[in-house]
Amino acid sequence: MTEAFESIFKTKLAELLRTNRFGKSIYVFNELDSTQDYANALPITQSVHGTIVIARKQNVGKGRIGRSWVSPEGGLWMSIVIRPDFSADNIIFTQFIAALAVADAIQQATNIRSRLKWPNDVLINEKKVCGILVDVNLESKDKKIVVGLGLNANIESSLINNYLTADTTKATTLREEYGNDIDLVNLTKSIVDRIEYYYNFLSSGKVLEIIELWKQNSDMFGRRAIVYDGIEKIMGEVVDIDQDGSLIMKLGDDSIKKITYYGNVTFR
Ligand code: BTN
């Protein structure tokens, strides 16, 4: 029974994908502790550029900043291995391209225009529908980036919101926003296709184009927000995204502050 889910998902996805390199190697599991841990641990020979790891549910899903990520059946829990052919300075943009890909796929499936929140959240109606986690290992011979996507698709948000702390953005799900369930294989196909599309921008150095597209998909700008930069909470107005991917804020005394730590942003 579960074997069937794994092989059906994998076969259908492989058939649908129109990519050159992403998704040429696909691992699908009925259940995993974490696709991120699995992808991080894959040996170099089994994790070529574009390798995808998907689990129907995760038992120990990982979020950013050491948080856990609730991952019941019905969501899209996926990690993608990237063997970067771009400068290490541009690593931050892997989360930008992943977020853009998710926004495009959501629009394709539901016609809903989601909005991006720096550094790496996808929101619908101000609530988080997808989180992105980027693990980077450029030290060893096995240089790789693992991009994890947690997309709350066909699940009830009450399952997730029960676990939120006071300062996390509320969660939502595609089921709740769209009113219907989405075909997860098609959704995965769209995301992977679009990641490859945007990845090509990154590998050809078109960082400014990525920033521009990202900004068009966000409505953070001009809003007052509180950003935690790893040391302190900074209050101000969100002004722009810098060329290096950092967030530019204008503080109360009109000074400009660049936030490079990938902290949390809360709107006021
Ligand atoms: C966040 O905190 O916003 C990032 C959440 C990332 C969750 C995804 S689900 C697939 C992959 N496997 C994990 O354990 N985490 C990421």
PDB file of C-alpha atoms and ligand atoms in Angstrom:
ATOM      1  CA  MET A   1       0.000   0.000   0.000  1.00  0.00           C
ATOM      2  CA  THR A   2       2.616   2.555   1.067  1.00  0.00           C
ATOM      3  CA  GLU A   3       5.033   1.156  -1.495  1.00  0.00           C
ATOM      4  CA  ALA A   4       2.418   2.091  -4.088  1.00  0.00           C
ATOM      5  CA  PHE A   5       2.310   5.739  -2.927  1.00  0.00           C
ATOM      6  CA  GLU A   6       6.067   6.026  -3.214  1.00  0.00           C
ATOM      7  CA  SER A   7       6.375   4.514  -6.662  1.00  0.00           C
ATOM      8  CA  ILE A   8       3.253   6.162  -8.110  1.00  0.00           C
ATOM      9  CA  PHE A   9       4.372   9.601  -6.929  1.00  0.00           C
ATOM     10  CA  LYS A  10       7.875   9.111  -8.254  1.00  0.00           C
ATOM     11  CA  THR A  11       6.832   7.730 -11.639  1.00  0.00           C
ATOM     12  CA  LYS A  12       4.188  10.405 -12.220  1.00  0.00           C
ATOM     13  CA  LEU A  13       6.531  13.201 -11.189  1.00  0.00           C
ATOM     14  CA  ALA A  14       9.333  11.942 -13.427  1.00  0.00           C
ATOM     15  CA  GLU A  15       6.878  11.776 -16.346  1.00  0.00           C
ATOM     16  CA  LEU A  16       5.567  15.290 -15.801  1.00  0.00           C
ATOM     17  CA  LEU A  17       8.838  17.134 -15.219  1.00  0.00           C
ATOM     18  CA  ARG A  18      10.139  19.220 -18.112  1.00  0.00           C
ATOM     19  CA  THR A  19      13.489  20.036 -16.541  1.00  0.00           C
ATOM     20  CA  ASN A  20      17.014  19.442 -17.779  1.00  0.00           C
ATOM     21  CA  ARG A  21      18.756  18.762 -14.497  1.00  0.00           C
ATOM     22  CA  PHE A  22      16.381  19.191 -11.545  1.00  0.00           C
ATOM     23  CA  GLY A  23      14.515  16.047 -10.537  1.00  0.00           C
ATOM     24  CA  LYS A  24      16.598  13.611 -12.529  1.00  0.00           C
ATOM     25  CA  SER A  25      17.152  11.763  -9.281  1.00  0.00           C
ATOM     26  CA  ILE A  26      14.045  11.474  -7.070  1.00  0.00           C
ATOM     27  CA  TYR A  27      13.597   9.830  -3.666  1.00  0.00           C
ATOM     28  CA  VAL A  28      10.047   9.484  -2.348  1.00  0.00           C
ATOM     29  CA  PHE A  29       9.199   8.072   1.081  1.00  0.00           C
ATOM     30  CA  ASN A  30       5.982   7.358   2.809  1.00  0.00           C
ATOM     31  CA  GLU A  31       7.510   8.576   6.031  1.00  0.00           C
ATOM     32  CA  LEU A  32      10.835  10.113   7.043  1.00  0.00           C
ATOM     33  CA  ASP A  33      12.129  11.934  10.070  1.00  0.00           C
ATOM     34  CA  SER A  34      13.172  14.830   7.852  1.00  0.00           C
ATOM     35  CA  THR A  35      13.763  15.123   4.107  1.00  0.00           C
ATOM     36  CA  GLN A  36      16.337  17.768   4.961  1.00  0.00           C
ATOM     37  CA  ASP A  37      18.377  15.426   7.139  1.00  0.00           C
ATOM     38  CA  TYR A  38      18.053  12.701   4.533  1.00  0.00           C
ATOM     39  CA  ALA A  39      19.250  14.976   1.707  1.00  0.00           C
ATOM     40  CA  ASN A  40      22.075  16.375   3.843  1.00  0.00           C
ATOM     41  CA  ALA A  41      23.298  12.868   4.595  1.00  0.00           C
ATOM     42  CA  LEU A  42      23.092  11.483   1.050  1.00  0.00           C
ATOM     43  CA  PRO A  43      26.530  10.492  -0.197  1.00  0.00           C
ATOM     44  CA  ILE A  44      27.968  12.493  -3.054  1.00  0.00           C
ATOM     45  CA  THR A  45      27.347   9.664  -5.528  1.00  0.00           C
ATOM     46  CA  GLN A  46      23.618   9.627  -4.744  1.00  0.00           C
ATOM     47  CA  SER A  47      22.972  13.330  -4.710  1.00  0.00           C
ATOM     48  CA  VAL A  48      23.696  14.910  -8.042  1.00  0.00           C
ATOM     49  CA  HIS A  49      22.663  18.505  -8.680  1.00  0.00           C
ATOM     50  CA  GLY A  50      18.865  18.711  -8.625  1.00  0.00           C
ATOM     51  CA  THR A  51      18.254  15.576  -6.540  1.00  0.00           C
ATOM     52  CA  ILE A  52      14.848  15.703  -4.841  1.00  0.00           C
ATOM     53  CA  VAL A  53      13.784  14.061  -1.585  1.00  0.00           C
ATOM     54  CA  ILE A  54      10.065  13.972  -0.746  1.00  0.00           C
ATOM     55  CA  ALA A  55       8.195  12.484   2.195  1.00  0.00           C
ATOM     56  CA  ARG A  56       4.457  12.024   2.559  1.00  0.00           C
ATOM     57  CA  LYS A  57       4.895  12.904   6.213  1.00  0.00           C
ATOM     58  CA  GLN A  58       7.835  13.832   8.424  1.00  0.00           C
ATOM     59  CA  ASN A  59       8.188  12.786  12.029  1.00  0.00           C
ATOM     60  CA  VAL A  60      10.883  15.283  13.005  1.00  0.00           C
ATOM     61  CA  GLY A  61      10.493  18.097  10.466  1.00  0.00           C
ATOM     62  CA  LYS A  62      13.021  20.897  10.915  1.00  0.00           C
ATOM     63  CA  GLY A  63      12.251  24.603  10.705  1.00  0.00           C
ATOM     64  CA  ARG A  64      14.590  27.572  10.771  1.00  0.00           C
ATOM     65  CA  ILE A  65      16.353  28.799  13.907  1.00  0.00           C
ATOM     66  CA  GLY A  66      16.146  25.363  15.518  1.00  0.00           C
ATOM     67  CA  ARG A  67      12.373  25.238  15.369  1.00  0.00           C
ATOM     68  CA  SER A  68      10.451  22.111  14.569  1.00  0.00           C
ATOM     69  CA  TRP A  69       8.174  21.894  11.536  1.00  0.00           C
ATOM     70  CA  VAL A  70       4.868  20.090  11.822  1.00  0.00           C
ATOM     71  CA  SER A  71       4.594  17.884   8.731  1.00  0.00           C
ATOM     72  CA  PRO A  72       1.508  15.681   8.589  1.00  0.00           C
ATOM     73  CA  GLU A  73       0.294  13.819   5.507  1.00  0.00           C
ATOM     74  CA  GLY A  74      -1.234  16.187   2.945  1.00  0.00           C
ATOM     75  CA  GLY A  75       1.600  18.720   2.882  1.00  0.00           C
ATOM     76  CA  LEU A  76       4.458  18.962   0.458  1.00  0.00           C
ATOM     77  CA  TRP A  77       7.677  18.235   2.302  1.00  0.00           C
ATOM     78  CA  MET A  78      10.620  18.341  -0.066  1.00  0.00           C
ATOM     79  CA  SER A  79      14.357  18.958  -0.063  1.00  0.00           C
ATOM     80  CA  ILE A  80      16.380  19.718  -3.159  1.00  0.00           C
ATOM     81  CA  VAL A  81      20.131  19.297  -3.524  1.00  0.00           C
ATOM     82  CA  ILE A  82      21.960  22.064  -5.338  1.00  0.00           C
ATOM     83  CA  ARG A  83      25.573  21.763  -6.431  1.00  0.00           C
ATOM     84  CA  PRO A  84      26.209  25.472  -6.792  1.00  0.00           C
ATOM     85  CA  ASP A  85      27.954  26.848  -9.838  1.00  0.00           C
ATOM     86  CA  PHE A  86      27.647  30.408  -8.560  1.00  0.00           C
ATOM     87  CA  SER A  87      29.605  32.533  -6.106  1.00  0.00           C
ATOM     88  CA  ALA A  88      29.214  31.813  -2.385  1.00  0.00           C
ATOM     89  CA  ASP A  89      28.140  35.471  -1.971  1.00  0.00           C
ATOM     90  CA  ASN A  90      24.941  34.606  -3.790  1.00  0.00           C
ATOM     91  CA  ILE A  91      23.819  31.760  -1.560  1.00  0.00           C
ATOM     92  CA  ILE A  92      21.099  33.896  -0.016  1.00  0.00           C
ATOM     93  CA  PHE A  93      19.409  33.966  -3.408  1.00  0.00           C
ATOM     94  CA  THR A  94      18.730  30.225  -3.310  1.00  0.00           C
ATOM     95  CA  GLN A  95      15.928  31.010  -0.873  1.00  0.00           C
ATOM     96  CA  PHE A  96      14.713  33.813  -3.107  1.00  0.00           C
ATOM     97  CA  ILE A  97      14.471  31.513  -6.128  1.00  0.00           C
ATOM     98  CA  ALA A  98      12.782  28.795  -4.089  1.00  0.00           C
ATOM     99  CA  ALA A  99      10.191  31.281  -2.812  1.00  0.00           C
ATOM    100  CA  LEU A 100       9.578  32.611  -6.327  1.00  0.00           C
ATOM    101  CA  ALA A 101       9.119  29.061  -7.601  1.00  0.00           C
ATOM    102  CA  VAL A 102       6.604  28.281  -4.853  1.00  0.00           C
ATOM    103  CA  ALA A 103       4.666  31.502  -5.537  1.00  0.00           C
ATOM    104  CA  ASP A 104       4.459  30.673  -9.255  1.00  0.00           C
ATOM    105  CA  ALA A 105       3.327  27.106  -8.555  1.00  0.00           C
ATOM    106  CA  ILE A 106       0.646  28.284  -6.121  1.00  0.00           C
ATOM    107  CA  GLN A 107      -0.619  30.774  -8.674  1.00  0.00           C
ATOM    108  CA  GLN A 108      -0.692  28.100 -11.376  1.00  0.00           C
ATOM    109  CA  ALA A 109      -2.614  25.656  -9.192  1.00  0.00           C
ATOM    110  CA  THR A 110      -5.043  28.018  -7.475  1.00  0.00           C
ATOM    111  CA  ASN A 111      -4.813  31.423  -9.142  1.00  0.00           C
ATOM    112  CA  ILE A 112      -3.964  32.832  -5.718  1.00  0.00           C
ATOM    113  CA  ARG A 113      -1.209  35.420  -5.685  1.00  0.00           C
ATOM    114  CA  SER A 114       0.856  34.659  -2.612  1.00  0.00           C
ATOM    115  CA  ARG A 115       3.261  37.253  -1.223  1.00  0.00           C
ATOM    116  CA  LEU A 116       6.902  36.841  -0.235  1.00  0.00           C
ATOM    117  CA  LYS A 117       8.312  37.841   3.109  1.00  0.00           C
ATOM    118  CA  TRP A 118      12.038  38.317   3.629  1.00  0.00           C
ATOM    119  CA  PRO A 119      14.033  36.237   4.043  1.00  0.00           C
ATOM    120  CA  ASN A 120      12.160  33.134   3.000  1.00  0.00           C
ATOM    121  CA  ASP A 121       8.469  32.842   3.732  1.00  0.00           C
ATOM    122  CA  VAL A 122       5.532  32.606   1.376  1.00  0.00           C
ATOM    123  CA  LEU A 123       2.316  34.120   2.723  1.00  0.00           C
ATOM    124  CA  ILE A 124      -1.320  34.134   1.748  1.00  0.00           C
ATOM    125  CA  ASN A 125      -3.507  36.726   3.473  1.00  0.00           C
ATOM    126  CA  GLU A 126      -0.573  37.572   5.778  1.00  0.00           C
ATOM    127  CA  LYS A 127      -0.352  33.978   6.984  1.00  0.00           C
ATOM    128  CA  LYS A 128       2.497  31.602   6.277  1.00  0.00           C
ATOM    129  CA  VAL A 129       1.730  28.887   3.765  1.00  0.00           C
ATOM    130  CA  CYS A 130       5.306  27.823   3.031  1.00  0.00           C
ATOM    131  CA  GLY A 131       8.639  27.993   4.813  1.00  0.00           C
ATOM    132  CA  ILE A 132      12.057  27.500   3.284  1.00  0.00           C
ATOM    133  CA  LEU A 133      15.142  26.180   5.006  1.00  0.00           C
ATOM    134  CA  VAL A 134      18.566  26.387   3.399  1.00  0.00           C
ATOM    135  CA  ASP A 135      21.471  24.287   4.644  1.00  0.00           C
ATOM    136  CA  VAL A 136      24.852  25.114   3.194  1.00  0.00           C
ATOM    137  CA  ASN A 137      27.923  22.933   3.184  1.00  0.00           C
ATOM    138  CA  LEU A 138      30.733  24.402   1.130  1.00  0.00           C
ATOM    139  CA  GLU A 139      33.554  23.278   3.393  1.00  0.00           C
ATOM    140  CA  SER A 140      34.132  19.665   2.447  1.00  0.00           C
ATOM    141  CA  LYS A 141      34.690  18.124  -0.970  1.00  0.00           C
ATOM    142  CA  ASP A 142      30.978  17.387  -1.007  1.00  0.00           C
ATOM    143  CA  LYS A 143      29.981  21.011  -1.642  1.00  0.00           C
ATOM    144  CA  LYS A 144      26.232  21.279  -1.585  1.00  0.00           C
ATOM    145  CA  ILE A 145      23.262  23.403  -0.660  1.00  0.00           C
ATOM    146  CA  VAL A 146      20.069  21.706   0.464  1.00  0.00           C
ATOM    147  CA  VAL A 147      16.905  23.736   0.017  1.00  0.00           C
ATOM    148  CA  GLY A 148      13.981  22.448   2.082  1.00  0.00           C
ATOM    149  CA  LEU A 149      10.424  23.470   1.268  1.00  0.00           C
ATOM    150  CA  GLY A 150       7.547  22.970   3.634  1.00  0.00           C
ATOM    151  CA  LEU A 151       4.313  23.810   1.837  1.00  0.00           C
ATOM    152  CA  ASN A 152       1.108  23.462   3.829  1.00  0.00           C
ATOM    153  CA  ALA A 153      -1.092  22.114   1.079  1.00  0.00           C
ATOM    154  CA  ASN A 154      -3.960  19.744   1.852  1.00  0.00           C
ATOM    155  CA  ILE A 155      -4.034  20.079   5.629  1.00  0.00           C
ATOM    156  CA  GLU A 156      -5.957  21.915   8.350  1.00  0.00           C
ATOM    157  CA  SER A 157      -4.162  24.944   9.746  1.00  0.00           C
ATOM    158  CA  SER A 158      -5.307  24.059  13.260  1.00  0.00           C
ATOM    159  CA  LEU A 159      -2.869  21.168  13.112  1.00  0.00           C
ATOM    160  CA  ILE A 160      -0.021  23.625  12.672  1.00  0.00           C
ATOM    161  CA  ASN A 161      -1.126  26.684  14.593  1.00  0.00           C
ATOM    162  CA  ASN A 162      -1.324  24.675  17.791  1.00  0.00           C
ATOM    163  CA  TYR A 163       2.445  24.546  17.724  1.00  0.00           C
ATOM    164  CA  LEU A 164       3.176  28.205  17.047  1.00  0.00           C
ATOM    165  CA  THR A 165       4.789  30.422  19.623  1.00  0.00           C
ATOM    166  CA  ALA A 166       3.588  33.953  20.329  1.00  0.00           C
ATOM    167  CA  ASP A 167       6.002  35.638  17.938  1.00  0.00           C
ATOM    168  CA  THR A 168       5.626  33.406  14.911  1.00  0.00           C
ATOM    169  CA  THR A 169       3.495  34.349  11.959  1.00  0.00           C
ATOM    170  CA  LYS A 170       0.194  32.477  11.863  1.00  0.00           C
ATOM    171  CA  ALA A 171       0.027  29.585   9.475  1.00  0.00           C
ATOM    172  CA  THR A 172      -2.432  28.823   6.750  1.00  0.00           C
ATOM    173  CA  THR A 173      -2.842  26.067   4.184  1.00  0.00           C
ATOM    174  CA  LEU A 174      -3.770  25.899   0.516  1.00  0.00           C
ATOM    175  CA  ARG A 175      -6.835  23.859   1.428  1.00  0.00           C
ATOM    176  CA  GLU A 176      -8.064  26.714   3.591  1.00  0.00           C
ATOM    177  CA  GLU A 177      -7.240  29.529   1.219  1.00  0.00           C
ATOM    178  CA  TYR A 178      -8.362  27.801  -1.967  1.00  0.00           C
ATOM    179  CA  GLY A 179     -11.172  25.703  -0.581  1.00  0.00           C
ATOM    180  CA  ASN A 180     -10.063  22.555  -2.382  1.00  0.00           C
ATOM    181  CA  ASP A 181      -7.289  20.031  -2.265  1.00  0.00           C
ATOM    182  CA  ILE A 182      -4.487  20.295  -4.799  1.00  0.00           C
ATOM    183  CA  ASP A 183      -2.808  17.465  -6.670  1.00  0.00           C
ATOM    184  CA  LEU A 184       0.551  17.198  -4.908  1.00  0.00           C
ATOM    185  CA  VAL A 185       2.415  15.656  -7.830  1.00  0.00           C
ATOM    186  CA  ASN A 186       1.393  18.490 -10.153  1.00  0.00           C
ATOM    187  CA  LEU A 187       2.257  21.048  -7.508  1.00  0.00           C
ATOM    188  CA  THR A 188       5.685  19.460  -7.035  1.00  0.00           C
ATOM    189  CA  LYS A 189       6.229  19.392 -10.785  1.00  0.00           C
ATOM    190  CA  SER A 190       5.464  23.126 -11.081  1.00  0.00           C
ATOM    191  CA  ILE A 191       7.770  24.016  -8.202  1.00  0.00           C
ATOM    192  CA  VAL A 192      10.670  21.986  -9.553  1.00  0.00           C
ATOM    193  CA  ASP A 193      10.198  23.343 -13.094  1.00  0.00           C
ATOM    194  CA  ARG A 194      10.206  26.905 -11.775  1.00  0.00           C
ATOM    195  CA  ILE A 195      13.191  26.318  -9.490  1.00  0.00           C
ATOM    196  CA  GLU A 196      15.199  25.238 -12.496  1.00  0.00           C
ATOM    197  CA  TYR A 197      13.960  28.276 -14.414  1.00  0.00           C
ATOM    198  CA  TYR A 198      15.071  30.674 -11.664  1.00  0.00           C
ATOM    199  CA  TYR A 199      18.229  28.722 -10.914  1.00  0.00           C
ATOM    200  CA  ASN A 200      19.379  29.505 -14.453  1.00  0.00           C
ATOM    201  CA  PHE A 201      19.135  33.220 -13.599  1.00  0.00           C
ATOM    202  CA  LEU A 202      21.346  32.616 -10.592  1.00  0.00           C
ATOM    203  CA  SER A 203      23.972  30.587 -12.400  1.00  0.00           C
ATOM    204  CA  SER A 204      24.175  33.206 -15.123  1.00  0.00           C
ATOM    205  CA  GLY A 205      24.705  35.963 -12.537  1.00  0.00           C
ATOM    206  CA  LYS A 206      21.323  37.665 -13.023  1.00  0.00           C
ATOM    207  CA  VAL A 207      20.982  38.514  -9.373  1.00  0.00           C
ATOM    208  CA  LEU A 208      19.422  41.919  -9.920  1.00  0.00           C
ATOM    209  CA  GLU A 209      16.656  40.314 -11.981  1.00  0.00           C
ATOM    210  CA  ILE A 210      15.968  37.852  -9.155  1.00  0.00           C
ATOM    211  CA  ILE A 211      15.782  40.687  -6.624  1.00  0.00           C
ATOM    212  CA  GLU A 212      13.432  42.633  -8.886  1.00  0.00           C
ATOM    213  CA  LEU A 213      11.133  39.637  -9.377  1.00  0.00           C
ATOM    214  CA  TRP A 214      11.220  38.915  -5.681  1.00  0.00           C
ATOM    215  CA  LYS A 215      10.250  42.527  -4.892  1.00  0.00           C
ATOM    216  CA  GLN A 216       7.360  42.393  -7.340  1.00  0.00           C
ATOM    217  CA  ASN A 217       6.054  39.399  -5.419  1.00  0.00           C
ATOM    218  CA  SER A 218       6.303  41.051  -2.012  1.00  0.00           C
ATOM    219  CA  ASP A 219       4.387  43.802  -0.293  1.00  0.00           C
ATOM    220  CA  MET A 220       6.751  44.351   2.587  1.00  0.00           C
ATOM    221  CA  PHE A 221       8.005  47.658   1.279  1.00  0.00           C
ATOM    222  CA  GLY A 222       6.873  50.857   2.941  1.00  0.00           C
ATOM    223  CA  ARG A 223       5.515  48.899   5.896  1.00  0.00           C
ATOM    224  CA  ARG A 224       6.602  49.161   9.490  1.00  0.00           C
ATOM    225  CA  ALA A 225       8.135  45.995  10.838  1.00  0.00           C
ATOM    226  CA  ILE A 226      10.158  44.554  13.664  1.00  0.00           C
ATOM    227  CA  VAL A 227      13.161  42.526  12.569  1.00  0.00           C
ATOM    228  CA  TYR A 228      15.277  40.378  14.816  1.00  0.00           C
ATOM    229  CA  ASP A 229      18.821  40.464  13.478  1.00  0.00           C
ATOM    230  CA  GLY A 230      20.254  37.828  15.796  1.00  0.00           C
ATOM    231  CA  ILE A 231      21.237  40.359  18.457  1.00  0.00           C
ATOM    232  CA  GLU A 232      18.414  42.821  18.880  1.00  0.00           C
ATOM    233  CA  LYS A 233      14.942  43.634  17.675  1.00  0.00           C
ATOM    234  CA  ILE A 234      15.017  46.462  15.172  1.00  0.00           C
ATOM    235  CA  MET A 235      11.934  48.571  14.506  1.00  0.00           C
ATOM    236  CA  GLY A 236      11.540  50.538  11.348  1.00  0.00           C
ATOM    237  CA  GLU A 237      10.184  50.810   7.854  1.00  0.00           C
ATOM    238  CA  VAL A 238      11.094  48.223   5.227  1.00  0.00           C
ATOM    239  CA  VAL A 239      12.697  50.160   2.392  1.00  0.00           C
ATOM    240  CA  ASP A 240      14.352  47.789  -0.045  1.00  0.00           C
ATOM    241  CA  ILE A 241      16.383  44.650  -0.714  1.00  0.00           C
ATOM    242  CA  ASP A 242      20.077  45.317  -1.201  1.00  0.00           C
ATOM    243  CA  GLN A 243      22.143  43.828  -4.042  1.00  0.00           C
ATOM    244  CA  ASP A 244      23.562  41.284  -1.602  1.00  0.00           C
ATOM    245  CA  GLY A 245      20.072  40.142  -0.591  1.00  0.00           C
ATOM    246  CA  SER A 246      19.961  41.918   2.762  1.00  0.00           C
ATOM    247  CA  LEU A 247      16.933  43.810   3.981  1.00  0.00           C
ATOM    248  CA  ILE A 248      17.220  47.602   4.105  1.00  0.00           C
ATOM    249  CA  MET A 249      15.285  49.311   6.894  1.00  0.00           C
ATOM    250  CA  LYS A 250      14.794  52.970   7.764  1.00  0.00           C
ATOM    251  CA  LEU A 251      14.864  53.482  11.513  1.00  0.00           C
ATOM    252  CA  GLY A 252      13.015  56.057  13.618  1.00  0.00           C
ATOM    253  CA  ASP A 253      15.913  58.541  13.417  1.00  0.00           C
ATOM    254  CA  ASP A 254      15.910  58.219   9.592  1.00  0.00           C
ATOM    255  CA  SER A 255      19.154  56.237   9.594  1.00  0.00           C
ATOM    256  CA  ILE A 256      19.417  53.250   7.284  1.00  0.00           C
ATOM    257  CA  LYS A 257      20.168  49.784   8.608  1.00  0.00           C
ATOM    258  CA  LYS A 258      21.024  46.690   6.601  1.00  0.00           C
ATOM    259  CA  ILE A 259      19.906  43.370   8.037  1.00  0.00           C
ATOM    260  CA  THR A 260      21.973  40.468   6.837  1.00  0.00           C
ATOM    261  CA  TYR A 261      21.190  37.917   9.491  1.00  0.00           C
ATOM    262  CA  TYR A 262      18.304  35.875   8.227  1.00  0.00           C
ATOM    263  CA  GLY A 263      16.139  36.754  11.175  1.00  0.00           C
ATOM    264  CA  ASN A 264      12.452  36.961  11.688  1.00  0.00           C
ATOM    265  CA  VAL A 265      10.280  39.790  10.481  1.00  0.00           C
ATOM    266  CA  THR A 266       7.019  40.670  12.175  1.00  0.00           C
ATOM    267  CA  PHE A 267       4.775  43.399  10.792  1.00  0.00           C
ATOM    268  CA  ARG A 268       3.327  45.968  13.130  1.00  0.00           C
TER     269      ARG A 268
HETATM  270  C1  BTN B   1      10.826  27.513   8.253  1.00  0.00           C
HETATM  271  O1  BTN B   1      11.118  27.441   9.444  1.00  0.00           O
HETATM  272  O2  BTN B   1      10.100  28.403   7.820  1.00  0.00           O
HETATM  273  C2  BTN B   1      11.392  26.504   7.271  1.00  0.00           C
HETATM  274  C3  BTN B   1      10.593  25.234   7.253  1.00  0.00           C
HETATM  275  C4  BTN B   1      11.160  24.200   6.301  1.00  0.00           C
HETATM  276  C5  BTN B   1      10.412  22.890   6.380  1.00  0.00           C
HETATM  277  C6  BTN B   1      10.864  21.920   5.321  1.00  0.00           C
HETATM  278  S1  BTN B   1       9.766  20.561   5.119  1.00  0.00           S
HETATM  279  C7  BTN B   1      10.907  19.768   4.088  1.00  0.00           C
HETATM  280  C8  BTN B   1      12.276  20.000   4.692  1.00  0.00           C
HETATM  281  N1  BTN B   1      12.551  18.994   5.701  1.00  0.00           N
HETATM  282  C9  BTN B   1      12.625  19.501   6.913  1.00  0.00           C
HETATM  283  O3  BTN B   1      12.840  18.838   7.949  1.00  0.00           O
HETATM  284  N2  BTN B   1      12.448  20.823   6.878  1.00  0.00           N
HETATM  285  C10 BTN B   1      12.234  21.291   5.516  1.00  0.00           C
END
